[in-house]
Amino acid sequence: MRLAKATALLKIARFGVGYAAAVFAGVMGIWATMEISDALTYGRLPLFILVFPESILTTLRLTLDVLPATLLLAAPFTLLATWILVRQHWNRWWHFAIAGAACPLTGIVLLQLATWGRFFHHNEAAIALLLMPTGMISALVYWLIAFRSSEVAA
């Protein structure tokens, strides 16, 4: 009984750490995407190249600021996607990568439906396409931490 409880707590802890790491990777990816976009637009080096160690700390602070909002808004969808993937026996890394790539697309579609199309005033398809690699990387980070060790054990 105690071993089962400890195993369940360890699995929940892995999911939690995986989710926090995925949020960090997502914040880093969004920030890098915006910096690269600005660098191409304004013809300068991306700021994260100029101040790399400080940018990691800034992103870590931003992740801690953003984490409560993501727990409220994104965690239910992450849990639903995880439940569906595991229920369908889709637990390989590329299953999670595909789900992560679909995240920006579905998020933008849901926001557009919820606000009757008033949320985005610029080209939201371009934004979603730019964020697809970030979603994939975040999902891979989540899979590595939450699922990889249990897959190796099996």
XYZ file of C-alpha atoms in Angstrom, residues 11-104:
94
model
C 4.324 10.067 -10.914
C 2.336 13.185 -9.931
C 5.585 14.971 -9.045
C 7.051 14.041 -12.452
C 3.955 15.444 -14.183
C 4.220 18.658 -12.151
C 7.934 19.144 -12.797
C 7.412 18.269 -16.462
C 4.634 20.833 -16.736
C 6.717 23.580 -15.088
C 9.677 22.773 -17.367
C 7.360 22.821 -20.399
C 6.068 26.267 -19.387
C 9.668 27.472 -19.062
C 10.490 26.074 -22.521
C 7.341 27.704 -23.891
C 8.187 31.104 -22.413
C 11.735 30.790 -23.786
C 10.398 29.815 -27.200
C 7.866 32.646 -27.373
C 10.476 35.145 -26.240
C 13.034 33.830 -28.753
C 10.431 33.929 -31.544
C 9.572 37.550 -30.746
C 13.248 38.528 -30.488
C 14.101 36.907 -33.826
C 11.066 38.534 -35.433
C 12.075 41.946 -34.049
C 15.702 41.387 -35.109
C 14.613 40.642 -38.681
C 12.222 43.593 -38.699
C 14.636 46.144 -37.221
C 17.907 44.718 -38.572
C 19.643 44.105 -35.237
C 20.930 41.147 -33.257
C 18.356 39.416 -31.048
C 18.677 40.651 -27.456
C 19.063 37.145 -26.034
C 22.370 36.827 -27.914
C 23.691 40.011 -26.337
C 22.814 39.194 -22.707
C 22.487 35.402 -22.641
C 23.016 34.484 -18.932
C 20.819 37.330 -17.721
C 18.123 36.418 -20.229
C 17.808 32.919 -18.738
C 17.208 34.448 -15.285
C 14.718 36.917 -16.748
C 12.879 34.082 -18.462
C 12.893 32.028 -15.261
C 11.348 34.966 -13.374
C 8.781 35.427 -16.151
C 7.977 31.704 -15.995
C 7.284 31.973 -12.263
C 5.056 34.988 -12.943
C 3.207 33.203 -15.766
C 2.908 29.786 -14.073
C -0.250 30.557 -12.018
C -2.065 31.762 -15.144
C -0.959 28.725 -17.140
C -2.095 26.433 -14.343
C -5.526 28.020 -14.596
C -5.783 28.271 -18.394
C -3.504 25.671 -19.964
C -3.215 22.909 -17.361
C -6.757 21.569 -17.886
C -6.067 21.197 -21.614
C -2.663 19.643 -20.903
C -4.290 17.124 -18.569
C -7.008 16.400 -21.131
C -4.460 15.919 -23.923
C -2.303 13.719 -21.665
C -5.318 11.635 -20.669
C -6.391 11.172 -24.303
C -2.876 10.313 -25.476
C -2.312 7.801 -22.672
C -5.816 6.352 -23.019
C -5.240 5.773 -26.735
C -1.804 4.270 -25.950
C -0.092 7.140 -27.779
C 2.841 7.674 -25.464
C 5.768 8.078 -27.822
C 7.696 11.351 -28.066
C 6.337 12.224 -31.506
C 2.720 11.852 -30.336
C 3.377 14.540 -27.745
C 5.281 16.665 -30.287
C 2.277 16.622 -32.634
C -0.053 17.516 -29.757
C 2.279 20.348 -28.736
C 2.394 21.680 -32.299
C -1.400 21.712 -32.417
C -1.596 23.704 -29.165
C -1.093 27.207 -30.632
